[in-house]
Structure formats: structure tokens, C-alpha cells
PDB file of C-alpha atoms in Angstrom:
ATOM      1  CA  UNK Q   1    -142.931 -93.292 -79.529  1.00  0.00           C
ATOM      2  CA  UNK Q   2    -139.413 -94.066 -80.054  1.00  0.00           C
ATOM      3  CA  UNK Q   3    -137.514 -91.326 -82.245  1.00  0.00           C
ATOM      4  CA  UNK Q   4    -134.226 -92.881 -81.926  1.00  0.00           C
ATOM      5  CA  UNK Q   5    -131.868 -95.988 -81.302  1.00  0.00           C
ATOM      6  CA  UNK Q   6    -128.508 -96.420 -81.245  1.00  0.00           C
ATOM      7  CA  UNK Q   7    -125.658 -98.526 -79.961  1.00  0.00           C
ATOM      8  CA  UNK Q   8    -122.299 -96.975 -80.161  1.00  0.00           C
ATOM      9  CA  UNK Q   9    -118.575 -97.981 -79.711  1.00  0.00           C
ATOM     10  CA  UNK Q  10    -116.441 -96.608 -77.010  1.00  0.00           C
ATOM     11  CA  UNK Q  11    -114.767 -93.189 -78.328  1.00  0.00           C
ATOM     12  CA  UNK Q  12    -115.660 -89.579 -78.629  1.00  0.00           C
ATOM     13  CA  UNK Q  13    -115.861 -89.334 -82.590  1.00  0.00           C
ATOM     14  CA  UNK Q  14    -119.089 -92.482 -82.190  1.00  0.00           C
ATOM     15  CA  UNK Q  15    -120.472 -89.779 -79.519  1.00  0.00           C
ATOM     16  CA  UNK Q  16    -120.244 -87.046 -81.947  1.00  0.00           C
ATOM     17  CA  UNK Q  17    -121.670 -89.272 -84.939  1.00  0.00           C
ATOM     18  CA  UNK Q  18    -124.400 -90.672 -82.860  1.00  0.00           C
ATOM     19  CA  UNK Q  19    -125.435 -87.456 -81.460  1.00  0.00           C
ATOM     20  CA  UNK Q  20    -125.901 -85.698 -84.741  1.00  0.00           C
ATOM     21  CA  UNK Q  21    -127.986 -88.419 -85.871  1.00  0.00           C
ATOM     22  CA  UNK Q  22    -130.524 -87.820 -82.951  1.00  0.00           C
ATOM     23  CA  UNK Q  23    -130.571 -84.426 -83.214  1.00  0.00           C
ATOM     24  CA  UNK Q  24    -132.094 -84.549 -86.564  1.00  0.00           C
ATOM     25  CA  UNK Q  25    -134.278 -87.516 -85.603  1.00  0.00           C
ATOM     26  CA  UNK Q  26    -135.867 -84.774 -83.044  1.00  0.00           C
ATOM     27  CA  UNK Q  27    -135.902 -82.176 -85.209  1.00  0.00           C
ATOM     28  CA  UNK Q  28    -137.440 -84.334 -88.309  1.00  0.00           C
ATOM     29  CA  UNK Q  29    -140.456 -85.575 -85.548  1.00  0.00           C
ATOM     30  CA  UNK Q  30    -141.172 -82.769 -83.432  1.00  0.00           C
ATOM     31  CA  UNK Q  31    -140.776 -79.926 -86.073  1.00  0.00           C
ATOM     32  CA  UNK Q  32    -141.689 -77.432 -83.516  1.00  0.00           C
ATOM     33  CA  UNK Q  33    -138.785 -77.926 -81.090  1.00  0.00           C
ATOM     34  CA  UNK Q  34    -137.064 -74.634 -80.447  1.00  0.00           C
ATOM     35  CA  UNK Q  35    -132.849 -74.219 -81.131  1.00  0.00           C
ATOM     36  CA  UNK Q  36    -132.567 -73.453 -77.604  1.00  0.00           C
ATOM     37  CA  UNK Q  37    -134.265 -76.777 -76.416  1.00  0.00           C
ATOM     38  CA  UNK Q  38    -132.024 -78.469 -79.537  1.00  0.00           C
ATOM     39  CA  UNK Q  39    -128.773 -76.810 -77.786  1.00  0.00           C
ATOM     40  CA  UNK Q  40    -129.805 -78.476 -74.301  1.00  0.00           C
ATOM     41  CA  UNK Q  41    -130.416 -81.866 -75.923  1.00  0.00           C
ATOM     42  CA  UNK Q  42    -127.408 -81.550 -77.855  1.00  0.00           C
ATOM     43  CA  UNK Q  43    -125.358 -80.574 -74.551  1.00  0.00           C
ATOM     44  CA  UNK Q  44    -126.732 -82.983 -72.587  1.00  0.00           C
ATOM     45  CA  UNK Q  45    -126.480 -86.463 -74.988  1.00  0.00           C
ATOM     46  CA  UNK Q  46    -122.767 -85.310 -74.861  1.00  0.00           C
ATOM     47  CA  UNK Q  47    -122.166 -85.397 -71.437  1.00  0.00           C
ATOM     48  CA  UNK Q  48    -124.334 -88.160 -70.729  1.00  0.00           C
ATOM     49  CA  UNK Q  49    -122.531 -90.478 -73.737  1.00  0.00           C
ATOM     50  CA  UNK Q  50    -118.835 -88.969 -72.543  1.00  0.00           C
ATOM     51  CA  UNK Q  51    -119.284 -90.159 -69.076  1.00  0.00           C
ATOM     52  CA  UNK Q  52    -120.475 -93.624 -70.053  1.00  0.00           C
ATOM     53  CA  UNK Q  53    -117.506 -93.627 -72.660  1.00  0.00           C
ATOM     54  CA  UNK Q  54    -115.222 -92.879 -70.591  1.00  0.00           C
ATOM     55  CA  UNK Q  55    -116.285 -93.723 -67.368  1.00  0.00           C
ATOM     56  CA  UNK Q  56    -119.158 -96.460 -67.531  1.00  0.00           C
ATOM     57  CA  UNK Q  57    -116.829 -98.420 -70.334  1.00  0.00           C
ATOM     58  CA  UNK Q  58    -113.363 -96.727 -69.623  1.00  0.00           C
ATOM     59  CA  UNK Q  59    -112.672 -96.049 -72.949  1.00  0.00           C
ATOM     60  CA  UNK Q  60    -112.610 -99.754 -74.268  1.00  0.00           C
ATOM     61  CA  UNK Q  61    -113.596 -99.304 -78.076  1.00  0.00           C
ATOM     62  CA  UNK Q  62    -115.022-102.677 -77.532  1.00  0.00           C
ATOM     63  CA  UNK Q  63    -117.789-101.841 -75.076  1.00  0.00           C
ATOM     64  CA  UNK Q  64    -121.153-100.164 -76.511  1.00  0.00           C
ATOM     65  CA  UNK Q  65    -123.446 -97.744 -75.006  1.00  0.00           C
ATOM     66  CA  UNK Q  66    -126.741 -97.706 -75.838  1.00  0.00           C
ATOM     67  CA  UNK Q  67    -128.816 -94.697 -76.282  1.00  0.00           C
ATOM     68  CA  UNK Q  68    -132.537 -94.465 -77.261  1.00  0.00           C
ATOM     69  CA  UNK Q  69    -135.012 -91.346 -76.976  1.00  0.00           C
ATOM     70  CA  UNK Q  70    -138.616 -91.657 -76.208  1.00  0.00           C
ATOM     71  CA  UNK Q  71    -141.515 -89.437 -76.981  1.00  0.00           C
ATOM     72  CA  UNK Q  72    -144.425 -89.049 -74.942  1.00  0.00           C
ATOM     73  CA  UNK Q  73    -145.693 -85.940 -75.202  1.00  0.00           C
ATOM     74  CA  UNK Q  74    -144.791 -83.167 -73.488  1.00  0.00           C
ATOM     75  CA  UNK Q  75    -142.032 -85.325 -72.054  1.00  0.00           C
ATOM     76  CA  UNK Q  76    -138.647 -86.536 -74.012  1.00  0.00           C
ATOM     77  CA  UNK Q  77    -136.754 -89.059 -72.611  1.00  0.00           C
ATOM     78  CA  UNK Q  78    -133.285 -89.665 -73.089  1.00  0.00           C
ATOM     79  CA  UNK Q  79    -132.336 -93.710 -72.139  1.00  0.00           C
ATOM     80  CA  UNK Q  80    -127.926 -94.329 -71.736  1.00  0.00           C
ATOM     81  CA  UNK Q  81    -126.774 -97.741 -70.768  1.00  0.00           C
ATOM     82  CA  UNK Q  82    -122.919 -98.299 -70.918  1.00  0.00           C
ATOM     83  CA  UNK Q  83    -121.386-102.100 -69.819  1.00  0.00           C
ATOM     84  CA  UNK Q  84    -119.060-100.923 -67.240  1.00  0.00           C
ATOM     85  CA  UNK Q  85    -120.053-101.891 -64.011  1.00  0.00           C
ATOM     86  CA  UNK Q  86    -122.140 -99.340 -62.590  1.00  0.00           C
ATOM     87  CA  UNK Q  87    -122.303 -97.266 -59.576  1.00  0.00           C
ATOM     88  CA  UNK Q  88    -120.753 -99.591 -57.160  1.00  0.00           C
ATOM     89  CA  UNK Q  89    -122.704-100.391 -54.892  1.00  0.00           C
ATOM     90  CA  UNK Q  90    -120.579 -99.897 -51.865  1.00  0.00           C
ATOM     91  CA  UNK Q  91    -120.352 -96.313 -52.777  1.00  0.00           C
ATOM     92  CA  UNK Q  92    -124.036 -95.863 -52.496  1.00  0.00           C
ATOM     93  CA  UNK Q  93    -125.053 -94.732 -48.735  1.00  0.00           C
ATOM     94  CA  UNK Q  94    -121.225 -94.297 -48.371  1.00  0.00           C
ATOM     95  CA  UNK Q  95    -119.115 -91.187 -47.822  1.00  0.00           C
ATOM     96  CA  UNK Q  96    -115.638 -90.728 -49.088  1.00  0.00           C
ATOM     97  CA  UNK Q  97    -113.308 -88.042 -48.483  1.00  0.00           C
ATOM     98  CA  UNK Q  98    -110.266 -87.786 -50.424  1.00  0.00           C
ATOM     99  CA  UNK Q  99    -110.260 -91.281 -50.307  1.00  0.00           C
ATOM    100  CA  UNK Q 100    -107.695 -93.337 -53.576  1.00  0.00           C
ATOM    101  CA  UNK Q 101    -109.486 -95.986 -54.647  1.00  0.00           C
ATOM    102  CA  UNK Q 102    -107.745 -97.992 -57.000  1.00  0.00           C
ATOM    103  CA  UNK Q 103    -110.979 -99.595 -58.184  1.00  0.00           C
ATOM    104  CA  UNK Q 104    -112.386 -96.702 -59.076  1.00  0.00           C
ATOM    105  CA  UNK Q 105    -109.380 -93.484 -59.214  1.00  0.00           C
ATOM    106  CA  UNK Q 106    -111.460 -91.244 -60.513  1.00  0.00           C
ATOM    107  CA  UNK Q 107    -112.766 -89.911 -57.220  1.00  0.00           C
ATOM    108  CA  UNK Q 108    -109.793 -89.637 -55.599  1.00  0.00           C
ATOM    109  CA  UNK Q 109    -109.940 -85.889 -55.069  1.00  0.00           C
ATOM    110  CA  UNK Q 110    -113.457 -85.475 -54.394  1.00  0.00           C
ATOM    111  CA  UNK Q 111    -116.010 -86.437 -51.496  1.00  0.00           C
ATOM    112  CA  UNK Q 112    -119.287 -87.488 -52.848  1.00  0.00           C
ATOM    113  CA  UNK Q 113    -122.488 -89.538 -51.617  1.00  0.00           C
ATOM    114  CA  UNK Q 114    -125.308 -91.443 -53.571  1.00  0.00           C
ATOM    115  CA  UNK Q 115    -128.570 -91.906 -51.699  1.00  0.00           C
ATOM    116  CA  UNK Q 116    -130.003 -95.117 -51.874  1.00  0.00           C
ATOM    117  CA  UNK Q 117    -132.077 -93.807 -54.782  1.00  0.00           C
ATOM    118  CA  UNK Q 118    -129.528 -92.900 -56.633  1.00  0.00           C
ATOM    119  CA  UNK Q 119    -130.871 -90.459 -58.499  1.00  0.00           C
ATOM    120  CA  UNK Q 120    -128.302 -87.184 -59.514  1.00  0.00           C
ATOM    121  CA  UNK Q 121    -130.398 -85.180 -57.397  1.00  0.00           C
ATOM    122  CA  UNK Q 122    -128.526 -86.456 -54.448  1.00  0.00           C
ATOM    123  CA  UNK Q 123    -125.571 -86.564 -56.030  1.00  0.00           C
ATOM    124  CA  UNK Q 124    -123.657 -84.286 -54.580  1.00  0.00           C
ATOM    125  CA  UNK Q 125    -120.168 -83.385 -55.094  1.00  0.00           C
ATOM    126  CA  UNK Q 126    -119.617 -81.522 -51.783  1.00  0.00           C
ATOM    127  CA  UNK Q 127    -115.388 -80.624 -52.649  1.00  0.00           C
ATOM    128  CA  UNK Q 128    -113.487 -80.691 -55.992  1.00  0.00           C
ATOM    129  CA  UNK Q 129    -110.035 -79.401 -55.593  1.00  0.00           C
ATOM    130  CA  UNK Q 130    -108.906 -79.046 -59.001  1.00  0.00           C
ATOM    131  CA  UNK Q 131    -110.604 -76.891 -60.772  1.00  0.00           C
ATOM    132  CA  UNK Q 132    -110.023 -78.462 -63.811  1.00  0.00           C
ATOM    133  CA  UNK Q 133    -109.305 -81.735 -62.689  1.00  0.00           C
ATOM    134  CA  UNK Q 134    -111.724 -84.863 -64.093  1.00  0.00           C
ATOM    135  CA  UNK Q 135    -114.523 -85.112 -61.043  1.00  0.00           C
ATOM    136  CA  UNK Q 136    -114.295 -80.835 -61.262  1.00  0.00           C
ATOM    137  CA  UNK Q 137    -115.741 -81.153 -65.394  1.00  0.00           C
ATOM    138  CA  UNK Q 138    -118.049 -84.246 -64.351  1.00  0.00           C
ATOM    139  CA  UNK Q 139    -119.345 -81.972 -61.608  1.00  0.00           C
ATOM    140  CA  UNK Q 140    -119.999 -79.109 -63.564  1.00  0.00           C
ATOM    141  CA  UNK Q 141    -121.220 -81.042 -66.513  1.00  0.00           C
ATOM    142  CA  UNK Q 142    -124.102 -82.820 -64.107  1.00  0.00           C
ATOM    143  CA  UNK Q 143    -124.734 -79.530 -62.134  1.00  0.00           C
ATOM    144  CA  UNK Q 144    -125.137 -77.901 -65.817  1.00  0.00           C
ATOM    145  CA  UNK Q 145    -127.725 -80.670 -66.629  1.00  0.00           C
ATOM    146  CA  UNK Q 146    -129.960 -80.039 -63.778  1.00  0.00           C
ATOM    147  CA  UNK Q 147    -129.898 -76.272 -64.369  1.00  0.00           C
ATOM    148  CA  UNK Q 148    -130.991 -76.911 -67.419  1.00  0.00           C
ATOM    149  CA  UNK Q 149    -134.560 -78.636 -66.375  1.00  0.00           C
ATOM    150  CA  UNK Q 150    -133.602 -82.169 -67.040  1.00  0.00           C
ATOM    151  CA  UNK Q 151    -134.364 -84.848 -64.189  1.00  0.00           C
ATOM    152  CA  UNK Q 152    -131.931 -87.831 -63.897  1.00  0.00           C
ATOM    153  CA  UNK Q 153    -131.916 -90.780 -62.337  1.00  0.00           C
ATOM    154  CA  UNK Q 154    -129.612 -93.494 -62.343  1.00  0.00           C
ATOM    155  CA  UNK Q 155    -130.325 -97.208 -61.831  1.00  0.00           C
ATOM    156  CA  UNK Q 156    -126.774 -99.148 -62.240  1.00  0.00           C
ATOM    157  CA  UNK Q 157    -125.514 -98.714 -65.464  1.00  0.00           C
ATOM    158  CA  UNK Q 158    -128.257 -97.335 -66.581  1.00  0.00           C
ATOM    159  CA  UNK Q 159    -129.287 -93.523 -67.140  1.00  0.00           C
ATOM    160  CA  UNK Q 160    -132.805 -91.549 -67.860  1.00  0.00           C
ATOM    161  CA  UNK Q 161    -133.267 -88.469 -68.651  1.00  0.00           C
ATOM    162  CA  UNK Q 162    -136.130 -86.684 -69.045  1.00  0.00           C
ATOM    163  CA  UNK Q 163    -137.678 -83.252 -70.196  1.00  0.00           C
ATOM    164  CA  UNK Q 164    -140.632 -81.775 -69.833  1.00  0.00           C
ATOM    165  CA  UNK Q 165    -141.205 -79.924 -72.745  1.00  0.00           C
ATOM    166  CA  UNK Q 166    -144.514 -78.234 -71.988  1.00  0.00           C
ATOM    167  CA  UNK Q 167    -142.187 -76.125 -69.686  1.00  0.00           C
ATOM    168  CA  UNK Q 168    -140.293 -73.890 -72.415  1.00  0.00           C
ATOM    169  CA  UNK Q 169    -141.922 -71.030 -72.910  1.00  0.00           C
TER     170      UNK Q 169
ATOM    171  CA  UNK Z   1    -101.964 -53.764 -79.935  1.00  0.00           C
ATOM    172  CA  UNK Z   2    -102.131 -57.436 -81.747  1.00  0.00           C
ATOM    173  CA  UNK Z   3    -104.048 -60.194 -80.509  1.00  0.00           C
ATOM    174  CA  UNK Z   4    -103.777 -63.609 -81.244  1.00  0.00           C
ATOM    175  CA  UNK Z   5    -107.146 -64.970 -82.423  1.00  0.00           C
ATOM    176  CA  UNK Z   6    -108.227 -68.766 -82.045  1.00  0.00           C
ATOM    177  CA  UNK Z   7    -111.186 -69.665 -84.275  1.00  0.00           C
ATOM    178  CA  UNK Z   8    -113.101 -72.858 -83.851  1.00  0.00           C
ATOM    179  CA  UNK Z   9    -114.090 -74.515 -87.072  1.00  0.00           C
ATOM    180  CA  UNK Z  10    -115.514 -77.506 -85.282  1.00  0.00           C
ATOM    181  CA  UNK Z  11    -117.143 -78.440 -82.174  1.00  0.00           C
ATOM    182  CA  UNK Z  12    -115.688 -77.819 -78.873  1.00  0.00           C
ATOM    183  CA  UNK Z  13    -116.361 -81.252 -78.024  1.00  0.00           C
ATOM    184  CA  UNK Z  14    -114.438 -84.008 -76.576  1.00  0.00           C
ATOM    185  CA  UNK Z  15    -113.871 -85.947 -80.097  1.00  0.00           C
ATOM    186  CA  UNK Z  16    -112.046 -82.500 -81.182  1.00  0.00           C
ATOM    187  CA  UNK Z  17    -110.358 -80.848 -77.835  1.00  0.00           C
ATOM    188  CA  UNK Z  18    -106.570 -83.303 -78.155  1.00  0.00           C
ATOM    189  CA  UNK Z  19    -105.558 -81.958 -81.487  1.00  0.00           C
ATOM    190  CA  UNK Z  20    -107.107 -78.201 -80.655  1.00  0.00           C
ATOM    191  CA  UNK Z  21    -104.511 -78.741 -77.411  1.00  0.00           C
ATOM    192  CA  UNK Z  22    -101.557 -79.667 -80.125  1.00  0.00           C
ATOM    193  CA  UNK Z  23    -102.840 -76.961 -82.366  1.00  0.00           C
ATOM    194  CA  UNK Z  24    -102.946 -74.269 -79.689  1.00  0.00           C
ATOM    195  CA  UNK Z  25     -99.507 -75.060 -78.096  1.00  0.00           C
ATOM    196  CA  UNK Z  26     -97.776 -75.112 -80.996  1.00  0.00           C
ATOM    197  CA  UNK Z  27     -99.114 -71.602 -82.080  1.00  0.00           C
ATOM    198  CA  UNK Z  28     -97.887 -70.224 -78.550  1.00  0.00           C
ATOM    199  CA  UNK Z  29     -94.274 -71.371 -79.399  1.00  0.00           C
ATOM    200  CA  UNK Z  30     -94.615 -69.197 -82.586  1.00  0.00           C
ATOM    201  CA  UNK Z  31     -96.192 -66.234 -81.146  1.00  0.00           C
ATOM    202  CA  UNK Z  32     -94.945 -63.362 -80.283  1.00  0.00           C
ATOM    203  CA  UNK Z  33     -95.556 -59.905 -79.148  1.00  0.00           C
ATOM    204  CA  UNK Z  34     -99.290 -60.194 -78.692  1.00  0.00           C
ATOM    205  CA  UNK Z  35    -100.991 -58.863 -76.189  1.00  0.00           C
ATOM    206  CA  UNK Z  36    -103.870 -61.344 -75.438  1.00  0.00           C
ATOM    207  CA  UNK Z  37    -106.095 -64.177 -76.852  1.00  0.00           C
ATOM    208  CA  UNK Z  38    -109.209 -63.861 -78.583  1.00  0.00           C
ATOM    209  CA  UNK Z  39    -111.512 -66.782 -79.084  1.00  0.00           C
ATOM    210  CA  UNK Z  40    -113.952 -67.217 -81.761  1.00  0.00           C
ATOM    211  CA  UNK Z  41    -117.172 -69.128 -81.454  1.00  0.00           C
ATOM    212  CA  UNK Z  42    -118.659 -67.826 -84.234  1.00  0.00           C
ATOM    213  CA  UNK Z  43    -119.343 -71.353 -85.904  1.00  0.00           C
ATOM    214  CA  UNK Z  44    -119.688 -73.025 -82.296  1.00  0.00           C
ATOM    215  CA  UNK Z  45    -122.733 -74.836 -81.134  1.00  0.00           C
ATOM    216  CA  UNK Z  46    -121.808 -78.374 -80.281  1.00  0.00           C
ATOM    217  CA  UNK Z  47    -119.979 -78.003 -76.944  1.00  0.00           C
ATOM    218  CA  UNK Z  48    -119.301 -80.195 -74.368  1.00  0.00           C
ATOM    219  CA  UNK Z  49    -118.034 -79.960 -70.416  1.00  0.00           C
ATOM    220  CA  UNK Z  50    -114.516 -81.354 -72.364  1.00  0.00           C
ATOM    221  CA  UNK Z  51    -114.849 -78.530 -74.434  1.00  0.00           C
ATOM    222  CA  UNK Z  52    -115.664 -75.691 -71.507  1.00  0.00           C
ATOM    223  CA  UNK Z  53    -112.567 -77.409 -69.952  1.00  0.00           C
ATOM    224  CA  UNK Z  54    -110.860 -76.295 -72.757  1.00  0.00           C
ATOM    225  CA  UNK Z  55    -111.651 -72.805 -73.085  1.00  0.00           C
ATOM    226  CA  UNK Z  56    -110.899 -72.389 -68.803  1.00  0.00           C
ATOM    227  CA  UNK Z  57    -107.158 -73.787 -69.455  1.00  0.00           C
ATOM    228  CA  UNK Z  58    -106.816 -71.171 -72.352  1.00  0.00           C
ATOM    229  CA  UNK Z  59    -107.975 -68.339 -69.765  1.00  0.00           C
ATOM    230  CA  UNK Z  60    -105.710 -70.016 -67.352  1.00  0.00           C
ATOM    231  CA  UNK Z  61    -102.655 -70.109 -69.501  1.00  0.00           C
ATOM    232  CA  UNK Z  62    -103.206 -66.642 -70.838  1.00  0.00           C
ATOM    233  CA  UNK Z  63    -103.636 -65.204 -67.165  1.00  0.00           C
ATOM    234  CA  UNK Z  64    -100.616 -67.121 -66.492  1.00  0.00           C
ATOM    235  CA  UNK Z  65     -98.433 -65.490 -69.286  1.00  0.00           C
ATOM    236  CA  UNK Z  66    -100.286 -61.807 -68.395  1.00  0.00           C
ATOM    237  CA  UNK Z  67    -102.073 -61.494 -71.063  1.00  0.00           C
ATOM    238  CA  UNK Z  68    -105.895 -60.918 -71.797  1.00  0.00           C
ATOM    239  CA  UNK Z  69    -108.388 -63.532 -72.733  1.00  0.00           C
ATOM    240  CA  UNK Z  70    -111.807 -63.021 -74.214  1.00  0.00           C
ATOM    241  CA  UNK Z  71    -114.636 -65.196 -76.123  1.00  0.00           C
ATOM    242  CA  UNK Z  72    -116.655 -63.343 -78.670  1.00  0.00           C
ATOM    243  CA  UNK Z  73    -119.077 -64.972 -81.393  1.00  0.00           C
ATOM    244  CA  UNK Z  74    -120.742 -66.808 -78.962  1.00  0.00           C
ATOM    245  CA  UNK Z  75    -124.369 -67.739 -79.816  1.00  0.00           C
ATOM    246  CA  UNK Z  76    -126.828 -67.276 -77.458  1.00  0.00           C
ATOM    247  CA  UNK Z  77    -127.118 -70.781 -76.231  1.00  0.00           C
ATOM    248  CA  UNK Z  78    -123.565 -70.912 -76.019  1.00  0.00           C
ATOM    249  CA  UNK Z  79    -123.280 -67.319 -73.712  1.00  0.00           C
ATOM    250  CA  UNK Z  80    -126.357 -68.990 -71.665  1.00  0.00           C
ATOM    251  CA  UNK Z  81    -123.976 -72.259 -71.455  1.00  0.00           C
ATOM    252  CA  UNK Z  82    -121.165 -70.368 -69.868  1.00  0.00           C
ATOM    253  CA  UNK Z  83    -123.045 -68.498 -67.275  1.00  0.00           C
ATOM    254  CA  UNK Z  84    -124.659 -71.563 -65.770  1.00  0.00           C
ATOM    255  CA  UNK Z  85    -121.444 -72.746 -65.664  1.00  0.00           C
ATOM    256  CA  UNK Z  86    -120.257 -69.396 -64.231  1.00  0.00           C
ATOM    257  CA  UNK Z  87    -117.388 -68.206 -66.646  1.00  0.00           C
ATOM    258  CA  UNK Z  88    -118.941 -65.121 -66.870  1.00  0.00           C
ATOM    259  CA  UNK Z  89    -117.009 -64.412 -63.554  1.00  0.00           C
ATOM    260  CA  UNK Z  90    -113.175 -65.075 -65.433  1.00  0.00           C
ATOM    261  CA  UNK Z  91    -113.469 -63.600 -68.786  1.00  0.00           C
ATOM    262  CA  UNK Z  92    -115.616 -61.577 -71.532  1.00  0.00           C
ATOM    263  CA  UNK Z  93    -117.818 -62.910 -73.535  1.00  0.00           C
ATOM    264  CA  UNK Z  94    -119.950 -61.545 -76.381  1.00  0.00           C
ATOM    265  CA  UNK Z  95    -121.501 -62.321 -79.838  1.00  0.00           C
TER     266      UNK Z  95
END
């Protein structure tokens, strides 16, 4: 069952819109769903819509990302597409440290691989030196993700998320 | 001993976090003889890694001047939030 589908333009007040909107969509079809479980969806959308904002699509108002949820009981599933250009391809299998890329200066401070799977379970951010720097929030938001019982996977541009819900107590 | 107390009215999220920057430094450059920062979260629960961000370069800016830094009004979710993310470690937090 789909509870929700959205495109949205590239900024940070569309995530905030767009993310509101789901949340009640949820709440309205699955009338049981705990606040806690709300709070991780509502986390998790953001970082997930952020990084294809301002990563996938760089910002440019005129690109969309796509978001749709899917029910099948117990699992939720969370679909992101953004039309930037996806994990390049290169990078997967590939190991850089402290490398500038001018294609892609965002990991410029940090070391990370992507197994050929791609999923976020593998991806590993092994070194970020500034603490507060851009890859240092990324990191912590996808590390935050994970603890919080979603699985990811990544195909491209493309993002799933998914939650098993039979698992809250 | 005064405090200078921050309340968020809106999300800490990243659609919010520029002018709460612009707010915050421009109540610094009027403040005065306080002794440390107190954050409110009271009518937080839409937060985002922007937003955490946030909140760490307060800490850091307050631990930089001297002064104490704590969070209080934080929901539940919001305290769980921050210990996955292990702030827990840098400042107090409480509801």
C-alpha cells in the first residue's frame, strides 16, 4: 500500500513541508504507530531528503526529489530518488584518502569506500577530521540512521529505506 | 549568576538553522555578564543532523568564551537522539 507520494523542489523549507505531510499520512493509516517510531521517521526523511537536496541535486531549486512510502505490513518503506548523478561509480570499490576531488569536493577530508553493493552498511566513513565539518554531520546523520533499526541501501540515485515495525516493542 | 537562555520556537532543522546562526550571533554581541548558555527544547521535536550541528557549535563557542552550556526541555526522543549521537559526553542535558 502506498501511504504517500511526493516530488519536491530542491531547498530545505520543500523538505520540511513535504515531511510534515508524510508524517500525518502515517499517522492517519497506521493509527497505532508509537511517537517514538514517528520521531525516527521524522529524523530519518530529513536526513535522507537533506542529503539528496543538497548533495544528490546540489541545491538546484530546479531539480526534484522524489519520495514515496510503502506499507507492507510489519515493514515501512521509505523510497528517495534525487537527479544528481549518483554515487559515481568510480568511487565504488575505490578508496580515497584525503583525496580533493573537484568533481565531487565534498569528500575531500574524509576516506570512505562503497562495496560493490552499495548498500550504507558498507559505507564506512573510516576518518572525518572536522568535527563539524560537512562529511563529519553526513557521517553521523547515516551512523544515527542505522542505530536506529533502519536498513539502507542505495542503488544510484536512488535510496530505500526500510523498517521493520514488528520490532518496537 | 545570569544565564543567557536560547529557546527554540521551531524546528532545529536545516530549513531553520541560517537565521537561528544570525539570531544567535547577534545576541552574543549584546550580551553581557552571563555566565553560560542555556538551551531550550521544550517545543523541539523536528531535528535534523543540520540541526545537532547546530547545537555542537553553540557548546563549542560557549567552551570557547569559558562559559557553561547546557540543553534542558528535551523530549525523550530528542535526549535518545543525542546519545546515539554521543553528546551526552560534551554537555547536560535534561527535560
Amino acid at each position: 500500500m502506498v501511504l504517500y507520494k511526493a516530488s519536491l523542489h530542491s531547498n530545505f523549507e520543500q523538505v520540511d513541508i513535504k515531511v510534515k505531510e508524510a508524517l500525518v499520512k502515517i499517522e492517519d493509516s497506521i493509527p497505532s504507530m508509537d511517537g517514538t517510531t514517528l520521531f525516527k521517521f521524522n529524523f530519518m526523511m530529513r536526513e535522507l531528503l537533506n542529503n539528496a537536496v543538497e548533495h544528490g541535486n546540489r541545491m538546484d531549486y530546479e531539480k526534484s526529489v522524489f519520495i514515496q512510502i510503502n506499507y507492507h505490513p510489519p515493514y515501512i518503506e521509505f523510497l528517495f530518488e534525487d537527479e544528481g548523478r549518483g554515487i559515481d561509480p568510480e568511487v565504488i570499490s575505490c578508496e580515497r584518502i584525503g583525496e580533493h576531488d573537484e568533481r565531487n569536493s565534498e569528500i575531500e577530508k574524509a576516506y570512505f569506500s562503497i562495496e560493490d553493493n552499495a548498500t550504507l552498511e558498507t559505507l564506512k566513513f573510516a576518518k572525518a577530521i572536522d568535527f563539524e565539518g560537512d562529511i563529519a554531520v553526513r557521517h553521523r546523520g547515516f551512523e544515527t540512521i542505522k542505530q536506529l533499526n533502519f536498513s539502507l541501501m542505495i542503488e544510484g540515485r536512488k535510496l530505500k529505506c526500510t523498517y521493520d515495525l514488528s520490532k518496537e516493542v | 549568576m545570569d544565564q543567557l537562555k536560547l529557546i527554540i520556537k521551531e524546528g532545529l532543522t536545516a530549513n531553520n538553522v541560517s537565521a537561528y546562526k544570525n539570531q544567535f550571533e547577534h545576541i552574543l554581541k549584546e550580551a553581557d555578564g552571563y555566565t553560560g548558555m542555556v538551551l531550550d527544547l521544550c517545543n523541539t521535536e523536528n531535528i535534523d543532523s543540520v540541526g545537532v550541528t547546530f547545537v555542537i557549535g553553540l557548546y563549542k563557542r560557549m567552551k570557547g568564551l569559558e562559559k557553561s552550556f547546557k540543553v534542558i526541555g528535551a523530549s525523550n526522543d530528542v535526549q535518545m537522539l543525542f546519545r546515539l549521537m554521543k553528546l551526552d559526553a560534551f554537555f547536560e542535558m535534561s527535560e
